[in-house]
Short mmCIF file of C-alpha atoms and ligand atoms in Angstrom, two decimals:
data_model
loop_
_atom_site.label_atom_id
_atom_site.label_comp_id
_atom_site.label_asym_id
_atom_site.label_seq_id
_atom_site.Cartn_x
_atom_site.Cartn_y
_atom_site.Cartn_z
CA MET S 23 -42.30 61.53 80.46
CA ALA S 24 -41.28 62.19 76.88
CA ILE S 25 -43.32 60.59 74.11
CA ASN S 26 -41.18 58.21 72.04
CA ASP S 27 -43.56 55.42 71.08
CA LEU S 28 -47.25 54.55 70.79
CA ARG S 29 -47.69 53.56 74.43
CA SER S 30 -46.18 56.75 75.84
CA PHE S 31 -48.52 58.67 73.48
CA LEU S 32 -51.52 56.70 74.75
CA ASP S 33 -50.44 57.55 78.33
CA ALA S 34 -50.31 61.24 77.42
CA LEU S 35 -53.78 61.05 75.82
CA ARG S 36 -55.08 59.28 78.94
CA ARG S 37 -53.73 62.05 81.19
CA GLU S 38 -55.58 64.65 79.12
CA ASN S 39 -58.88 62.68 79.04
CA GLN S 40 -58.40 62.22 75.31
CA LEU S 41 -58.50 58.41 75.32
CA LYS S 42 -61.44 56.09 75.87
CA GLU S 43 -60.59 52.47 76.65
CA ILE S 44 -63.25 50.00 75.59
CA GLU S 45 -63.58 46.73 77.47
CA ASN S 46 -66.73 45.48 75.67
CA PRO S 47 -65.99 42.81 73.05
CA VAL S 48 -66.09 44.04 69.45
CA ASP S 49 -65.96 42.36 66.04
CA ILE S 50 -62.94 43.04 63.88
CA LYS S 51 -65.19 42.92 60.82
CA PHE S 52 -67.11 46.19 60.31
CA GLU S 53 -67.99 46.79 63.98
CA LEU S 54 -64.73 48.25 65.30
CA ALA S 55 -64.41 50.79 62.47
CA ALA S 56 -68.13 51.65 62.60
CA ILE S 57 -67.79 52.51 66.31
CA ALA S 58 -64.70 54.58 65.52
CA ARG S 59 -66.57 56.42 62.76
CA LYS S 60 -69.49 57.36 65.01
CA ALA S 61 -67.15 58.36 67.83
CA GLU S 62 -65.00 60.52 65.58
CA MET S 63 -68.01 62.25 64.02
CA ALA S 64 -69.26 63.00 67.56
CA ASP S 65 -65.87 64.57 68.51
CA MET S 66 -65.24 61.84 71.07
CA PRO S 67 -61.76 60.90 72.37
CA ALA S 68 -59.34 58.49 70.73
CA LEU S 69 -60.25 54.83 71.23
CA LEU S 70 -58.37 51.79 72.47
CA PHE S 71 -60.32 48.56 71.90
CA LYS S 72 -59.03 46.13 74.53
CA ASN S 73 -61.22 43.17 73.70
CA VAL S 74 -61.25 42.40 70.00
CA LYS S 75 -63.05 39.07 69.54
CA GLY S 76 -60.61 36.30 68.62
CA TYR S 77 -57.44 38.32 69.34
CA SER S 78 -55.33 39.14 72.38
CA ILE S 79 -53.93 42.33 70.81
CA PRO S 80 -55.74 45.65 71.48
CA VAL S 81 -56.44 48.09 68.62
CA ALA S 82 -55.93 51.89 68.75
CA ILE S 83 -57.79 54.28 66.42
CA ASN S 84 -58.70 57.99 66.06
CA LEU S 85 -55.44 58.96 67.77
CA ILE S 86 -54.68 62.10 65.78
CA SER S 87 -58.15 63.11 64.61
CA THR S 88 -57.88 66.64 66.02
CA MET S 89 -55.28 69.39 66.27
CA LYS S 90 -55.58 69.13 70.06
CA ARG S 91 -54.44 65.51 69.97
CA ILE S 92 -51.64 66.42 67.58
CA SER S 93 -50.48 69.08 70.03
CA ILE S 94 -50.39 66.38 72.73
CA ALA S 95 -48.55 64.04 70.33
CA LEU S 96 -45.86 66.64 69.68
CA GLU S 97 -45.79 67.88 73.29
CA ILE S 98 -46.79 71.42 72.30
CA ASP S 99 -48.75 73.17 75.04
CA ASP S 100 -50.73 75.51 72.76
CA VAL S 101 -52.83 73.97 69.98
CA ASN S 102 -52.44 77.20 67.95
CA LYS S 103 -48.68 76.66 67.79
CA VAL S 104 -48.81 73.27 66.05
CA ILE S 105 -48.35 74.58 62.50
CA SER S 106 -45.60 77.05 63.47
CA HIS S 107 -43.80 74.18 65.27
CA ILE S 108 -44.02 71.90 62.26
CA THR S 109 -43.05 74.45 59.58
CA PRO S 110 -39.31 74.90 60.43
CA ALA S 111 -38.87 71.13 61.01
CA PHE S 112 -39.05 70.58 57.25
CA ASP S 113 -35.82 72.58 56.74
CA ASN S 114 -33.93 71.12 59.70
CA PRO S 115 -33.83 67.31 59.38
CA VAL S 116 -32.25 65.33 62.23
CA LYS S 117 -30.40 62.19 61.15
CA GLU S 118 -31.55 58.77 62.38
CA LYS S 119 -29.49 56.85 64.97
CA MET S 120 -28.80 53.13 64.59
CA VAL S 121 -29.06 51.06 67.78
CA SER S 122 -28.18 47.39 68.19
CA ASP S 123 -31.46 46.26 69.77
CA GLY S 124 -34.87 47.53 70.78
CA PRO S 125 -38.22 46.54 72.30
CA VAL S 126 -39.65 45.76 68.83
CA LYS S 127 -37.35 42.71 68.75
CA GLU S 128 -38.74 41.25 72.00
CA ASN S 129 -40.76 38.64 70.06
CA ASN S 130 -40.77 37.25 66.59
CA ILE S 131 -43.04 35.15 64.40
CA PRO S 132 -40.96 33.10 61.97
CA GLU S 133 -42.06 32.49 58.40
CA GLU S 134 -43.67 29.10 59.00
CA LYS S 135 -45.93 30.48 61.75
CA ILE S 136 -47.14 33.52 59.84
CA ASP S 137 -50.83 33.77 59.05
CA ILE S 138 -51.19 37.49 59.02
CA ALA S 139 -54.96 37.79 59.49
CA LYS S 140 -54.73 35.42 62.46
CA ASN S 141 -51.52 36.88 63.93
CA LEU S 142 -52.82 40.46 63.91
CA PRO S 143 -56.26 42.06 64.46
CA ILE S 144 -56.54 43.70 61.03
CA PRO S 145 -60.02 45.22 60.68
CA VAL S 146 -62.39 45.12 57.75
CA HIS S 147 -63.36 48.78 57.98
CA ALA S 148 -66.17 50.01 55.69
CA LEU S 149 -68.99 47.81 54.42
CA LYS S 150 -67.70 47.59 50.85
CA ASP S 151 -63.96 47.45 51.59
CA ASN S 152 -62.71 44.33 49.86
CA GLY S 153 -61.47 42.53 52.99
CA PRO S 154 -59.07 43.36 55.83
CA PHE S 155 -56.64 46.21 55.09
CA ILE S 156 -53.52 47.34 56.92
CA SER S 157 -54.06 51.10 56.74
CA ALA S 158 -51.85 52.66 59.41
CA GLY S 159 -48.75 50.65 58.58
CA VAL S 160 -45.87 52.96 57.72
CA VAL S 161 -44.04 51.38 54.80
CA ILE S 162 -40.28 51.80 54.99
CA GLY S 163 -38.34 51.29 51.76
CA LYS S 164 -34.74 51.91 50.71
CA ASP S 165 -33.67 53.55 47.45
CA PRO S 166 -31.77 50.80 45.56
CA GLU S 167 -29.42 53.51 44.19
CA SER S 168 -28.76 56.02 47.00
CA GLY S 169 -29.64 53.76 49.96
CA ARG S 170 -31.81 56.46 51.55
CA LEU S 171 -34.89 55.40 53.50
CA ASN S 172 -38.44 56.50 52.71
CA LEU S 173 -41.65 56.39 54.73
CA SER S 174 -45.14 56.31 53.30
CA TYR S 175 -48.64 55.06 53.96
CA ASN S 176 -49.74 52.41 51.52
CA ARG S 177 -52.89 50.50 52.20
CA MET S 178 -52.34 46.76 52.09
CA GLN S 179 -55.06 44.20 51.50
CA VAL S 180 -54.60 40.82 53.17
CA LYS S 181 -54.72 38.21 50.42
CA GLY S 182 -53.22 35.09 51.97
CA PRO S 183 -51.32 33.89 55.06
CA ARG S 184 -48.12 35.65 53.86
CA LYS S 185 -49.48 37.67 50.97
CA LEU S 186 -50.56 41.32 50.83
CA GLY S 187 -51.66 43.54 47.95
CA ILE S 188 -50.05 47.00 48.15
CA HIS S 189 -51.46 50.19 46.64
CA ILE S 190 -48.62 52.41 45.39
CA ASP S 191 -49.29 55.51 43.32
CA PRO S 192 -46.41 55.21 40.82
CA TRP S 193 -45.14 58.79 41.36
CA ARG S 194 -44.54 58.18 45.09
CA HIS S 195 -40.98 57.70 46.33
CA LEU S 196 -41.77 54.06 47.06
CA GLY S 197 -43.08 53.68 43.50
CA ASP S 198 -39.77 55.08 42.26
CA PHE S 199 -37.71 52.62 44.37
CA TYR S 200 -39.91 49.71 43.26
CA LYS S 201 -39.47 50.65 39.59
CA LYS S 202 -35.68 50.69 39.98
CA ALA S 203 -35.70 47.26 41.67
CA GLU S 204 -38.13 45.83 39.14
CA GLU S 205 -36.00 46.99 36.22
CA GLN S 206 -33.23 44.78 37.62
CA GLY S 207 -35.74 41.93 38.08
CA LYS S 208 -35.32 42.17 41.86
CA PRO S 209 -37.86 42.40 44.71
CA LEU S 210 -37.90 45.54 46.88
CA ASP S 211 -37.40 44.86 50.59
CA ILE S 212 -39.81 46.71 52.88
CA ALA S 213 -40.71 46.91 56.56
CA ILE S 214 -44.28 47.73 57.59
CA ALA S 215 -44.11 49.48 60.96
CA ILE S 216 -47.36 49.55 62.96
CA GLY S 217 -47.94 51.41 66.23
CA LEU S 218 -45.40 54.21 66.31
CA ASP S 219 -44.26 57.41 67.92
CA PRO S 220 -46.88 59.82 66.47
CA ALA S 221 -44.06 62.10 65.25
CA ILE S 222 -43.12 59.28 62.86
CA GLU S 223 -46.78 58.83 61.84
CA LEU S 224 -47.00 62.56 61.04
CA ALA S 225 -43.67 62.62 59.18
CA ALA S 226 -44.58 59.57 57.09
CA ALA S 227 -47.47 61.48 55.50
CA ALA S 228 -45.19 64.28 54.29
CA ARG S 229 -43.25 64.37 51.05
CA VAL S 230 -39.64 65.44 51.57
CA PRO S 231 -36.55 64.71 49.46
CA TYR S 232 -34.83 62.94 52.39
CA SER S 233 -35.73 60.15 54.83
CA GLU S 234 -38.97 61.07 56.64
CA PHE S 235 -37.40 59.62 59.83
CA GLN S 236 -35.27 62.78 59.76
CA LEU S 237 -38.39 64.95 59.68
CA ALA S 238 -39.72 62.97 62.65
CA GLY S 239 -36.37 63.58 64.36
CA ALA S 240 -36.74 67.32 63.68
CA LEU S 241 -40.27 67.31 65.13
CA ARG S 242 -38.91 65.64 68.27
CA GLY S 243 -35.62 67.53 68.45
CA ARG S 244 -33.71 64.24 68.78
CA PRO S 245 -32.78 61.38 66.43
CA ILE S 246 -35.23 58.53 65.84
CA GLU S 247 -33.65 55.23 66.90
CA LEU S 248 -33.65 52.44 64.33
CA VAL S 249 -32.75 48.75 64.36
CA SER S 250 -31.83 46.64 61.34
CA GLY S 251 -34.28 44.17 59.80
CA GLU S 252 -34.01 40.42 60.44
CA THR S 253 -34.83 39.24 56.91
CA VAL S 254 -34.80 42.52 54.95
CA ASP S 255 -32.21 45.19 54.18
CA VAL S 256 -34.32 47.97 55.73
CA GLU S 257 -34.10 49.67 59.13
CA TYR S 258 -37.13 50.38 61.32
CA PRO S 259 -38.02 52.07 64.63
CA ALA S 260 -36.63 50.31 67.69
CA ASN S 261 -39.80 51.24 69.61
CA ALA S 262 -42.43 50.17 67.06
CA GLU S 263 -45.18 47.94 68.43
CA ILE S 264 -45.17 45.58 65.44
CA VAL S 265 -43.09 45.32 62.27
CA ILE S 266 -43.94 43.11 59.31
CA GLU S 267 -40.91 42.38 57.12
CA GLY S 268 -41.37 41.44 53.49
CA ARG S 269 -40.60 42.19 49.86
CA ILE S 270 -42.58 43.66 47.00
CA LEU S 271 -42.26 41.11 44.22
CA PRO S 272 -41.22 42.20 40.72
CA LYS S 273 -43.39 41.80 37.62
CA ILE S 274 -46.58 40.83 39.47
CA ARG S 275 -49.80 42.86 39.45
CA GLU S 276 -53.07 41.67 40.91
CA PRO S 277 -56.44 43.32 41.59
CA GLU S 278 -56.49 45.25 44.87
CA GLY S 279 -59.30 47.22 46.54
CA PRO S 280 -61.77 48.80 46.56
CA PHE S 281 -61.09 50.62 49.82
CA ALA S 282 -62.70 53.78 51.21
CA GLU S 283 -60.80 56.79 49.82
CA PHE S 284 -60.00 60.11 51.49
CA THR S 285 -62.77 61.72 49.42
CA GLY S 286 -65.43 59.76 51.29
CA TYR S 287 -66.16 57.58 48.26
CA TYR S 288 -65.00 54.09 47.40
CA GLY S 289 -61.93 53.84 45.24
CA ILE S 290 -61.97 51.42 42.36
CA SER S 291 -60.08 48.14 42.15
CA TYR S 292 -56.61 48.57 40.62
CA LYS S 293 -53.99 46.07 39.50
CA GLU S 294 -51.27 46.49 42.11
CA PRO S 295 -48.03 44.84 43.26
CA VAL S 296 -47.91 42.05 45.82
CA VAL S 297 -45.92 41.76 49.07
CA GLU S 298 -44.52 38.44 50.30
CA VAL S 299 -44.25 38.55 54.09
CA THR S 300 -41.04 37.02 55.45
CA HIS S 301 -41.01 37.76 59.17
CA ILE S 302 -42.88 39.57 61.96
CA VAL S 303 -41.37 41.11 65.09
CA HIS S 304 -43.31 42.69 67.95
CA ARG S 305 -43.02 44.04 71.45
CA ASN S 306 -44.33 42.26 74.51
CA GLU S 307 -48.10 42.85 74.68
CA PRO S 308 -48.15 44.72 71.39
CA ILE S 309 -50.81 47.26 70.40
CA TYR S 310 -52.19 47.28 66.86
CA ARG S 311 -52.99 50.62 65.19
CA THR S 312 -55.47 51.27 62.41
CA ILE S 313 -56.96 54.24 60.49
CA TYR S 314 -60.28 53.97 58.69
CA GLY S 315 -60.37 55.28 55.11
CA GLY S 316 -61.78 58.79 54.86
CA SER S 317 -61.42 59.44 58.60
CA GLN S 318 -60.49 62.83 60.01
CA GLU S 319 -57.06 61.48 60.93
CA HIS S 320 -56.56 60.14 57.41
CA LEU S 321 -57.33 63.65 56.09
CA ILE S 322 -55.36 65.50 58.77
CA LEU S 323 -52.29 63.36 58.04
CA GLY S 324 -52.50 63.39 54.28
CA ASN S 325 -54.14 66.70 53.39
CA VAL S 326 -53.92 69.18 56.26
CA ILE S 327 -50.77 69.04 58.36
CA SER S 328 -48.25 69.23 55.54
CA ARG S 329 -50.26 71.73 53.45
CA GLU S 330 -51.34 74.40 55.92
CA PRO S 331 -47.76 75.74 56.40
CA VAL S 332 -47.45 76.39 52.64
CA LEU S 333 -50.93 77.92 52.51
CA TYR S 334 -50.07 80.18 55.46
CA LYS S 335 -46.77 81.32 53.91
CA LEU S 336 -48.34 82.17 50.53
CA ALA S 337 -51.36 83.89 52.09
CA LYS S 338 -49.15 86.01 54.38
CA HIS S 339 -46.97 86.90 51.39
CA VAL S 340 -50.00 88.33 49.56
CA ASP S 341 -51.62 89.94 52.59
CA PRO S 342 -49.67 90.53 55.84
CA ASN S 343 -53.00 91.03 57.64
CA VAL S 344 -53.94 87.36 57.26
CA VAL S 345 -54.95 86.00 60.66
CA ALA S 346 -55.40 82.26 60.15
CA VAL S 347 -55.69 79.58 57.47
CA HIS S 348 -57.34 76.17 57.56
CA ILE S 349 -57.86 73.20 55.26
CA PRO S 350 -60.79 71.48 56.97
CA PRO S 351 -60.40 67.69 57.04
CA TYR S 352 -64.18 67.35 56.73
CA THR S 353 -63.96 68.83 53.19
CA ALA S 354 -61.67 66.04 51.93
CA GLY S 355 -58.91 68.67 51.92
CA PHE S 356 -60.53 70.38 48.89
CA HIS S 357 -61.46 73.61 50.73
CA ALA S 358 -59.16 76.31 52.07
CA ILE S 359 -60.46 78.96 54.44
CA ILE S 360 -58.52 82.14 55.20
CA SER S 361 -59.39 84.89 57.67
CA THR S 362 -57.94 88.37 57.35
CA LYS S 363 -58.21 91.85 58.83
CA LYS S 364 -59.37 93.51 55.63
CA THR S 365 -57.98 96.99 54.96
CA ILE S 366 -57.96 97.20 51.14
CA GLU S 367 -60.84 96.29 48.85
CA GLY S 368 -59.71 93.73 46.25
CA LEU S 369 -56.82 92.11 48.13
CA THR S 370 -59.18 89.41 49.36
CA LYS S 371 -59.53 88.30 45.71
CA ASN S 372 -55.71 88.05 45.46
CA LEU S 373 -55.81 85.82 48.55
CA ILE S 374 -57.99 83.42 46.58
CA PHE S 375 -55.20 83.07 43.99
CA ALA S 376 -52.62 82.48 46.75
CA ALA S 377 -54.69 79.65 48.21
CA LEU S 378 -55.28 78.05 44.83
CA THR S 379 -51.54 77.91 44.15
CA SER S 380 -50.72 76.40 47.56
CA HIS S 381 -51.71 72.87 46.50
CA ILE S 382 -53.38 71.34 43.45
CA ASN S 383 -56.05 69.72 45.65
CA ILE S 384 -57.40 73.11 46.75
CA LYS S 385 -60.58 73.54 44.76
CA HIS S 386 -62.77 75.97 46.71
CA VAL S 387 -61.38 78.93 48.66
CA ILE S 388 -63.35 80.94 51.17
CA ILE S 389 -62.06 84.27 52.50
CA VAL S 390 -63.64 85.62 55.67
CA ASP S 391 -63.10 88.57 58.01
CA ASP S 392 -61.20 88.13 61.24
CA ASP S 393 -64.40 88.07 63.32
CA VAL S 394 -65.28 84.70 61.77
CA ASN S 395 -63.97 81.52 63.41
CA ILE S 396 -62.52 79.49 60.53
CA TYR S 397 -62.53 76.33 62.67
CA ASP S 398 -66.32 76.56 63.08
CA ALA S 399 -68.11 75.49 59.88
CA LYS S 400 -71.33 77.12 61.16
CA ASP S 401 -69.65 80.50 61.44
CA VAL S 402 -68.07 80.20 57.97
CA LEU S 403 -71.39 79.21 56.34
CA TRP S 404 -73.05 82.14 58.12
CA ALA S 405 -70.45 84.48 56.61
CA ILE S 406 -71.12 83.04 53.14
CA ALA S 407 -74.85 83.44 53.72
CA THR S 408 -74.69 87.06 54.89
CA ARG S 409 -71.60 88.55 53.18
CA VAL S 410 -71.69 87.21 49.62
CA GLN S 411 -73.26 88.56 46.43
CA GLY S 412 -72.86 85.80 43.86
CA ASP S 413 -72.18 88.06 40.87
CA LYS S 414 -69.41 90.09 42.55
CA ASP S 415 -67.88 87.85 45.19
CA ILE S 416 -67.41 84.54 43.41
CA ILE S 417 -64.52 83.84 41.05
CA ILE S 418 -64.70 80.82 38.74
CA ILE S 419 -61.62 79.42 36.99
CA PRO S 420 -62.46 76.49 34.70
CA GLY S 421 -60.00 74.01 33.19
CA ALA S 422 -57.46 74.03 36.02
CA TYR S 423 -55.58 71.04 37.43
CA GLY S 424 -56.95 69.30 40.51
CA HIS S 425 -57.16 65.82 41.98
CA TRP S 426 -58.29 63.00 39.71
CA LEU S 427 -60.14 61.34 42.60
CA ASP S 428 -62.56 64.29 42.55
CA ARG S 429 -65.31 62.43 40.75
CA THR S 430 -66.70 65.64 39.22
CA SER S 431 -63.36 66.40 37.54
CA ASP S 432 -62.41 65.29 34.06
CA ASN S 433 -59.39 63.14 34.94
CA GLY S 434 -58.21 65.86 37.30
CA ILE S 435 -59.17 68.83 35.12
CA THR S 436 -61.45 70.80 37.38
CA THR S 437 -63.08 74.16 38.05
CA LYS S 438 -61.63 76.23 40.87
CA VAL S 439 -63.91 78.56 42.79
CA GLY S 440 -63.10 81.43 45.14
CA ILE S 441 -65.70 82.93 47.47
CA ASP S 442 -64.97 86.31 48.99
CA ALA S 443 -67.16 86.29 52.09
CA THR S 444 -65.72 89.46 53.59
CA LYS S 445 -67.80 92.55 54.32
CA PRO S 446 -67.52 95.46 51.89
CA LEU S 447 -65.36 98.11 53.59
CA SER S 448 -67.68 100.91 52.47
CA LYS S 449 -70.62 99.44 54.40
CA ALA S 450 -68.76 98.19 57.48
CA LYS S 451 -71.19 99.99 59.84
CA GLU S 452 -74.15 97.95 58.58
CA PHE S 453 -72.31 94.74 59.46
CA GLU S 454 -71.99 95.18 63.21
CA ARG S 455 -72.44 91.72 64.69
CA VAL S 456 -74.82 91.26 67.57
CA SER S 457 -72.83 91.14 70.81
CA TRP S 458 -73.53 89.56 74.21
CA LYS S 459 -72.45 89.79 77.81
CA ASP S 460 -69.52 87.46 78.54
CA VAL S 461 -70.73 84.64 80.82
CA ASN S 462 -69.22 81.39 82.03
CA LEU S 463 -71.70 78.63 81.17
CA SER S 464 -70.43 76.17 83.76
CA GLU S 465 -71.54 78.59 86.51
CA PHE S 466 -75.15 78.29 85.33
CA ILE S 467 -75.71 75.06 83.43
C1 FMN Y 20 -53.90 57.04 55.89
C2 FMN Y 20 -53.22 57.24 54.57
C3 FMN Y 20 -53.34 56.28 53.59
C4 FMN Y 20 -52.68 56.43 52.36
N1 FMN Y 20 -52.75 55.42 51.44
C5 FMN Y 20 -52.00 55.49 50.30
C6 FMN Y 20 -51.96 54.40 49.38
O1 FMN Y 20 -52.63 53.40 49.58
N2 FMN Y 20 -51.18 54.52 48.29
C7 FMN Y 20 -50.43 55.63 48.05
O2 FMN Y 20 -49.71 55.66 47.04
N3 FMN Y 20 -50.46 56.69 48.89
C8 FMN Y 20 -51.22 56.64 50.02
N4 FMN Y 20 -51.23 57.70 50.89
C9 FMN Y 20 -50.43 58.89 50.60
C10 FMN Y 20 -48.94 58.71 50.91
O3 FMN Y 20 -48.64 57.78 51.87
C11 FMN Y 20 -48.33 59.99 51.42
O4 FMN Y 20 -48.70 61.05 50.61
C12 FMN Y 20 -46.80 59.93 51.50
O5 FMN Y 20 -46.31 61.19 51.79
C13 FMN Y 20 -46.18 59.47 50.22
O6 FMN Y 20 -44.83 59.28 50.46
P1 FMN Y 20 -43.70 59.93 49.55
O7 FMN Y 20 -43.97 61.41 49.50
O8 FMN Y 20 -42.49 59.59 50.31
O9 FMN Y 20 -43.76 59.29 48.20
C14 FMN Y 20 -51.92 57.59 52.10
C15 FMN Y 20 -51.83 58.58 53.09
C16 FMN Y 20 -52.47 58.42 54.31
C17 FMN Y 20 -52.32 59.49 55.34
MN1 MN Y 21 -40.76 60.46 50.65
#
């Protein structure tokens, strides 16, 4: 059956042994996320916590931590085809479809009954996160001028029964809409959609000049169905598990955070806008969805999936013999690794420039030969260990622009480094890798 919501995705993960359902009771504070962290680091399946102490709503996490799970999410049979499936979707948006009703409207919590931390199992994730945060809520806003919709992730700290802090980098589309509303002294209506078709989760992390629902539609090859809000002038997915309606208030800024950042460090506390919650709708037996800060799925969503297609295009442009590219989520998205079938000495250095221009976050580039598995950090480090001479194979470019959250940078001004870990062509014979008979382990062990 086609995947069109969170539950059909969970079914697909279950069928592929990629979901572990946990019946043991867990604490919403620290414990749930700590279990998810250990499980993700140990390459375990996605998790569905069915017994969260004090709540009747289960919590799903680590759903798209790996490319394999993303291939399941997008119903692509070959994990190696994920990036080539996603790339053309960006240029072929599929318009949303309005429907009059949907499962998300099966239940509602009116204003007077809202106490968000009691209504929903919102975890406190890392030990120094400043309280419970909604982290996998896709925020849907509408441009006050053009009326177009926008999707983005914005962490939201629970601050009161109907009050959330919202972290919005001002250059984001949502920041732009909020500025326009604020200039007119008006609040900005939003819907926070939680527990979604993973195509919508993936699209929400991308930056496109049109509604990200249309990118999700392109990924699915059919329009995403939306219903209108009850108390807000914003549309949201008919099949969402839970939607929180509210408005970002004008002219108010309050401290928000810290919260674990994608870099693996704590962010600092910022003065951020505040959301007043007006209404909650949810499906029968809803499922809550969360992402812990700095997780592999946080990185894959924000730093890998939307950047690898650009990296691949630029690398192929410079060197048609490029085999594969990867931005490993475990490097905070700061590394790019490229493998190529080297035929000309020197071109591997040009590949370093290609990677550095693919995204400002790329800080360290590693080029390897095609016998190195770029998805295996051990193999890549081995290539650096055995194929690099520091004086010839490392390029250093100081004073370039990077990400300001890189704590070693000077407000984003950073040093870029390229490592050419390919074998010198002239000595190829001395680099013959040790080879082994091909055996099937399961026949013996
Ligand atoms: C899990 C996750 C959490 C994020 N949290 C925030 C956040 O708190 N504030 C923010 O401005 N961007 C955050 N981002 C980044 C934006 O949501 C993302 O880049 C999105 O594409 C921005 O939307 P826009 O391009 O439509 O402006 C987060 C991304 C992910 C994947
Ligand atoms: Mn956008």
